[in-house]
Short mmCIF file of C-alpha atoms in Angstrom, two decimals:
data_model
loop_
_atom_site.label_atom_id
_atom_site.label_comp_id
_atom_site.label_asym_id
_atom_site.label_seq_id
_atom_site.Cartn_x
_atom_site.Cartn_y
_atom_site.Cartn_z
CA MET A 1 -11.94 17.29 -11.85
CA ALA A 2 -9.02 15.43 -10.41
CA LYS A 3 -5.29 15.66 -11.32
CA ILE A 4 -3.29 12.59 -10.48
CA TYR A 5 0.55 12.53 -10.24
CA TRP A 6 2.85 9.37 -9.44
CA ALA A 7 6.00 9.95 -7.50
CA GLY A 8 7.18 6.19 -7.83
CA GLN A 9 6.52 3.13 -5.64
CA SER A 10 2.92 3.55 -4.49
CA CYS A 11 2.99 7.31 -3.84
CA PHE A 12 0.42 9.41 -5.45
CA GLU A 13 -0.78 13.04 -5.20
CA ILE A 14 -4.45 13.44 -6.19
CA SER A 15 -5.75 17.09 -6.42
CA PHE A 16 -9.63 17.49 -6.46
CA SER A 17 -11.11 20.72 -7.67
CA ASN A 18 -14.24 22.12 -9.26
CA SER A 19 -14.99 25.31 -11.06
CA LYS A 20 -16.62 26.82 -7.86
CA ASP A 21 -15.05 26.61 -4.37
CA HIS A 22 -13.83 23.09 -3.65
CA GLU A 23 -10.19 22.08 -3.53
CA ALA A 24 -8.47 19.16 -1.70
CA ASN A 25 -5.13 17.68 -1.98
CA ILE A 26 -4.47 13.97 -1.12
CA VAL A 27 -1.18 12.26 -0.76
CA ILE A 28 -0.86 8.41 -0.57
CA ASP A 29 2.07 6.49 0.77
CA PRO A 30 4.92 8.82 0.75
CA PHE A 31 8.23 6.97 0.77
CA ASP A 32 11.60 7.82 2.55
CA GLU A 33 14.77 8.14 0.48
CA ASP A 34 16.10 4.85 1.73
CA THR A 35 14.19 3.50 -1.32
CA GLY A 36 16.72 5.29 -3.76
CA LEU A 37 13.93 7.51 -4.98
CA LYS A 38 13.49 11.24 -4.26
CA LEU A 39 10.31 12.29 -2.64
CA PRO A 40 8.95 15.42 -4.49
CA ASN A 41 7.68 18.49 -2.79
CA LEU A 42 4.34 17.29 -1.68
CA LYS A 43 1.62 19.21 0.38
CA ALA A 44 -1.57 17.58 1.48
CA ASP A 45 -4.90 18.15 3.30
CA ILE A 46 -5.36 14.33 3.68
CA LEU A 47 -2.64 11.85 3.90
CA LEU A 48 -3.19 8.08 3.43
CA VAL A 49 -0.79 5.35 4.68
CA THR A 50 -1.67 1.84 3.44
CA HIS A 51 0.83 0.03 6.02
CA ASP A 52 3.76 0.93 8.29
CA HIS A 53 6.84 0.27 6.14
CA HIS A 54 9.42 2.88 5.41
CA ASP A 55 8.56 3.02 1.67
CA HIS A 56 5.03 4.01 2.39
CA ASN A 57 4.78 5.84 5.71
CA ASN A 58 6.98 8.92 5.40
CA VAL A 59 4.46 11.29 6.99
CA LYS A 60 7.03 13.76 7.93
CA GLY A 61 8.13 14.17 4.24
CA VAL A 62 4.66 15.79 3.35
CA LYS A 63 4.13 19.51 4.04
CA GLY A 64 1.07 21.21 5.45
CA GLU A 65 -1.05 19.90 8.41
CA PRO A 66 -2.78 16.90 6.78
CA PHE A 67 -5.45 14.83 8.36
CA VAL A 68 -3.73 11.41 8.60
CA ILE A 69 -5.38 8.15 7.99
CA ASP A 70 -3.62 4.92 8.54
CA GLY A 71 -6.14 2.13 8.71
CA PRO A 72 -9.52 0.91 7.94
CA GLY A 73 -12.64 3.17 8.71
CA GLU A 74 -14.71 5.82 7.15
CA TYR A 75 -13.87 9.37 7.01
CA GLU A 76 -14.91 12.68 5.42
CA VAL A 77 -12.38 15.56 5.07
CA LYS A 78 -12.81 18.79 2.85
CA GLU A 79 -15.71 17.15 0.84
CA VAL A 80 -13.73 13.95 0.18
CA PHE A 81 -15.11 10.55 1.39
CA VAL A 82 -12.50 8.08 2.40
CA GLN A 83 -13.08 4.47 3.08
CA GLY A 84 -10.11 2.14 4.52
CA ILE A 85 -10.79 -1.46 3.68
CA SER A 86 -8.71 -4.17 5.54
CA SER A 87 -6.57 -6.55 3.45
CA PHE A 88 -3.32 -8.43 3.49
CA HIS A 89 0.25 -7.78 2.29
CA ASP A 90 0.58 -11.40 1.41
CA ASP A 91 -1.55 -14.40 0.36
CA VAL A 92 -1.43 -16.19 3.72
CA ASN A 93 -3.80 -13.93 5.72
CA GLY A 94 -0.98 -11.62 6.69
CA LYS A 95 1.27 -14.24 8.48
CA GLU A 96 4.32 -13.19 6.48
CA LYS A 97 4.03 -9.44 5.81
CA GLY A 98 0.91 -8.27 7.89
CA LYS A 99 -1.94 -6.25 6.94
CA ASN A 100 -2.55 -3.59 4.26
CA THR A 101 -5.29 -1.04 3.82
CA ILE A 102 -7.08 -0.55 0.63
CA TYR A 103 -8.52 3.04 0.23
CA VAL A 104 -11.54 4.20 -1.73
CA LEU A 105 -11.80 7.77 -2.46
CA GLU A 106 -14.93 9.71 -3.49
CA SER A 107 -15.08 13.30 -4.72
CA GLU A 108 -16.31 15.33 -7.61
CA GLU A 109 -18.70 12.48 -8.48
CA MET A 110 -15.72 10.14 -9.13
CA ARG A 111 -14.39 7.07 -7.26
CA PHE A 112 -10.70 6.18 -6.89
CA CYS A 113 -9.22 3.03 -5.35
CA HIS A 114 -5.55 2.57 -4.23
CA LEU A 115 -4.84 -1.03 -3.48
CA GLY A 116 -1.59 -0.27 -1.51
CA ASP A 117 0.93 -3.30 -1.15
CA LEU A 118 -1.77 -5.86 -1.80
CA GLY A 119 -0.54 -9.35 -1.66
CA GLN A 120 -3.67 -11.42 -2.00
CA LYS A 121 -4.01 -13.03 -5.40
CA GLN A 122 -7.54 -12.29 -5.48
CA LEU A 123 -9.98 -10.13 -3.41
CA THR A 124 -12.72 -11.71 -1.18
CA ASP A 125 -16.29 -11.05 -2.06
CA GLU A 126 -16.65 -8.68 0.87
CA GLN A 127 -13.72 -6.63 -0.18
CA VAL A 128 -15.17 -6.43 -3.76
CA ASP A 129 -18.50 -5.31 -2.35
CA LYS A 130 -16.92 -2.63 -0.05
CA ILE A 131 -14.81 -1.32 -2.99
CA GLY A 132 -17.88 -1.00 -5.24
CA ALA A 133 -17.82 0.78 -8.65
CA ILE A 134 -14.40 2.28 -9.36
CA ASP A 135 -13.46 5.03 -12.04
CA VAL A 136 -9.74 4.92 -11.56
CA LEU A 137 -7.72 2.04 -9.99
CA MET A 138 -4.25 2.25 -8.70
CA VAL A 139 -2.84 -1.45 -8.67
CA PRO A 140 0.67 -2.85 -7.73
CA VAL A 141 2.07 -4.95 -10.51
CA GLY A 142 5.81 -5.46 -9.67
CA GLY A 143 5.59 -8.80 -7.67
CA GLU A 144 8.24 -9.70 -5.02
CA TYR A 145 6.51 -7.68 -2.26
CA THR A 146 2.99 -7.42 -3.84
CA ILE A 147 0.95 -9.05 -6.38
CA ASP A 148 2.39 -9.70 -9.81
CA SER A 149 1.08 -8.74 -13.24
CA SER A 150 -0.94 -12.03 -13.54
CA SER A 151 -2.69 -11.45 -10.15
CA ALA A 152 -3.21 -7.78 -10.96
CA GLN A 153 -4.98 -8.81 -14.11
CA LYS A 154 -7.52 -11.07 -12.05
CA ILE A 155 -8.12 -8.37 -9.45
CA ILE A 156 -8.79 -5.73 -12.29
CA GLY A 157 -11.19 -8.25 -13.50
CA GLN A 158 -12.86 -8.49 -10.20
CA ILE A 159 -13.23 -4.56 -9.69
CA GLU A 160 -13.73 -3.49 -13.36
CA PRO A 161 -12.60 -0.08 -13.22
CA ARG A 162 -12.85 2.37 -16.11
CA ILE A 163 -9.07 3.49 -15.95
CA VAL A 164 -6.11 1.46 -14.46
CA ILE A 165 -2.83 2.96 -13.31
CA PRO A 166 -0.13 0.47 -12.50
CA MET A 167 2.30 1.20 -9.64
CA HIS A 168 4.93 -0.35 -7.41
CA TYR A 169 7.16 -1.68 -10.28
CA ALA A 170 10.78 -1.35 -11.05
CA VAL A 171 11.84 2.13 -12.20
CA SER A 172 15.56 1.32 -12.03
CA LYS A 173 17.68 -1.59 -13.13
CA SER A 174 18.76 -2.45 -9.49
CA SER A 175 15.08 -2.99 -8.42
CA LYS A 176 14.06 -6.64 -7.66
CA LEU A 177 10.63 -5.68 -9.02
CA ASP A 178 9.22 -6.62 -12.49
CA GLY A 179 8.94 -3.68 -14.88
CA VAL A 180 5.71 -2.31 -16.03
CA ASP A 181 6.35 -3.90 -19.55
CA LYS A 182 5.48 -7.29 -18.20
CA PHE A 183 2.15 -5.98 -16.84
CA LEU A 184 1.33 -4.30 -20.15
CA LYS A 185 1.94 -7.51 -22.11
CA THR A 186 -0.20 -9.46 -19.75
CA MET A 187 -3.01 -7.06 -20.40
CA GLY A 188 -2.56 -7.15 -24.10
CA LYS A 189 -1.32 -3.51 -24.21
CA PRO A 190 2.54 -3.78 -25.01
CA SER A 191 3.03 -0.09 -26.00
CA ILE A 192 1.65 2.67 -23.90
CA ALA A 193 3.43 6.04 -23.78
CA PRO A 194 3.93 7.36 -20.25
CA GLN A 195 2.37 10.68 -19.01
CA ASP A 196 3.59 13.17 -16.49
CA LYS A 197 -0.05 13.37 -15.05
CA LEU A 198 -3.57 12.21 -15.61
CA VAL A 199 -6.35 14.72 -15.54
CA VAL A 200 -9.83 13.22 -15.25
CA LYS A 201 -13.43 14.39 -15.22
CA GLU A 202 -16.59 12.36 -14.63
CA SER A 203 -17.95 13.50 -17.98
CA ALA A 204 -14.97 12.44 -19.98
CA MET A 205 -14.39 8.88 -18.40
CA PRO A 206 -14.16 5.89 -20.73
CA LYS A 207 -17.50 4.37 -21.60
CA GLU A 208 -18.43 1.18 -19.86
CA GLY A 209 -16.60 -1.89 -21.06
CA ALA A 210 -13.83 0.41 -22.53
CA MET A 211 -11.25 0.14 -19.81
CA GLU A 212 -8.09 2.29 -20.31
CA ILE A 213 -4.65 1.83 -18.97
CA VAL A 214 -2.50 4.89 -18.07
CA VAL A 215 1.15 4.68 -17.31
CA LEU A 216 2.44 7.57 -15.38
CA GLN A 217 6.15 8.48 -14.94
CA PRO A 218 7.57 9.69 -11.70
#
């Protein structure tokens, strides 16, 4: 089982556990409070940073003594397999905004993908192969600094996950980003009630071809 919480921006907390003896807490992209958002009380065994910008790399804001991963490679910590895949923060091979790391997590017979601040309008064949089959995809949709809703739709089509969670969109009127409504309209799902958290089990995933979109509230 996994419990997924969204703190805003690209920051997630994912807690893996089973009925026996396995527990692991993962935090991805903690932001600092210059973003105008308040970072919740987070504690991690594993901390993932997709790129070195202040709204994604507040490692000191997370409690515990986490194993920090901040780039491509393969890792295994507390029975969680992590793969970091190199990508770009823009659509000109990183010339404007640099690199970004896509993370794939595998635990409790499920696979999760966090795209970070992806700016590529589509993934390369090599990236798609490395990402592989995904149960839950966390995808930026707000545009401006990342892909927008149209590019997100194309990339979702490349990956074909079972569940999609949009992220990195406007949560205040002062934000330059698009709101989640634009993404939902693009996906043909104009009305989805936000949830506080998502609890997923491998046995209860949507059937193949029946992709579900879940909107979380920070």
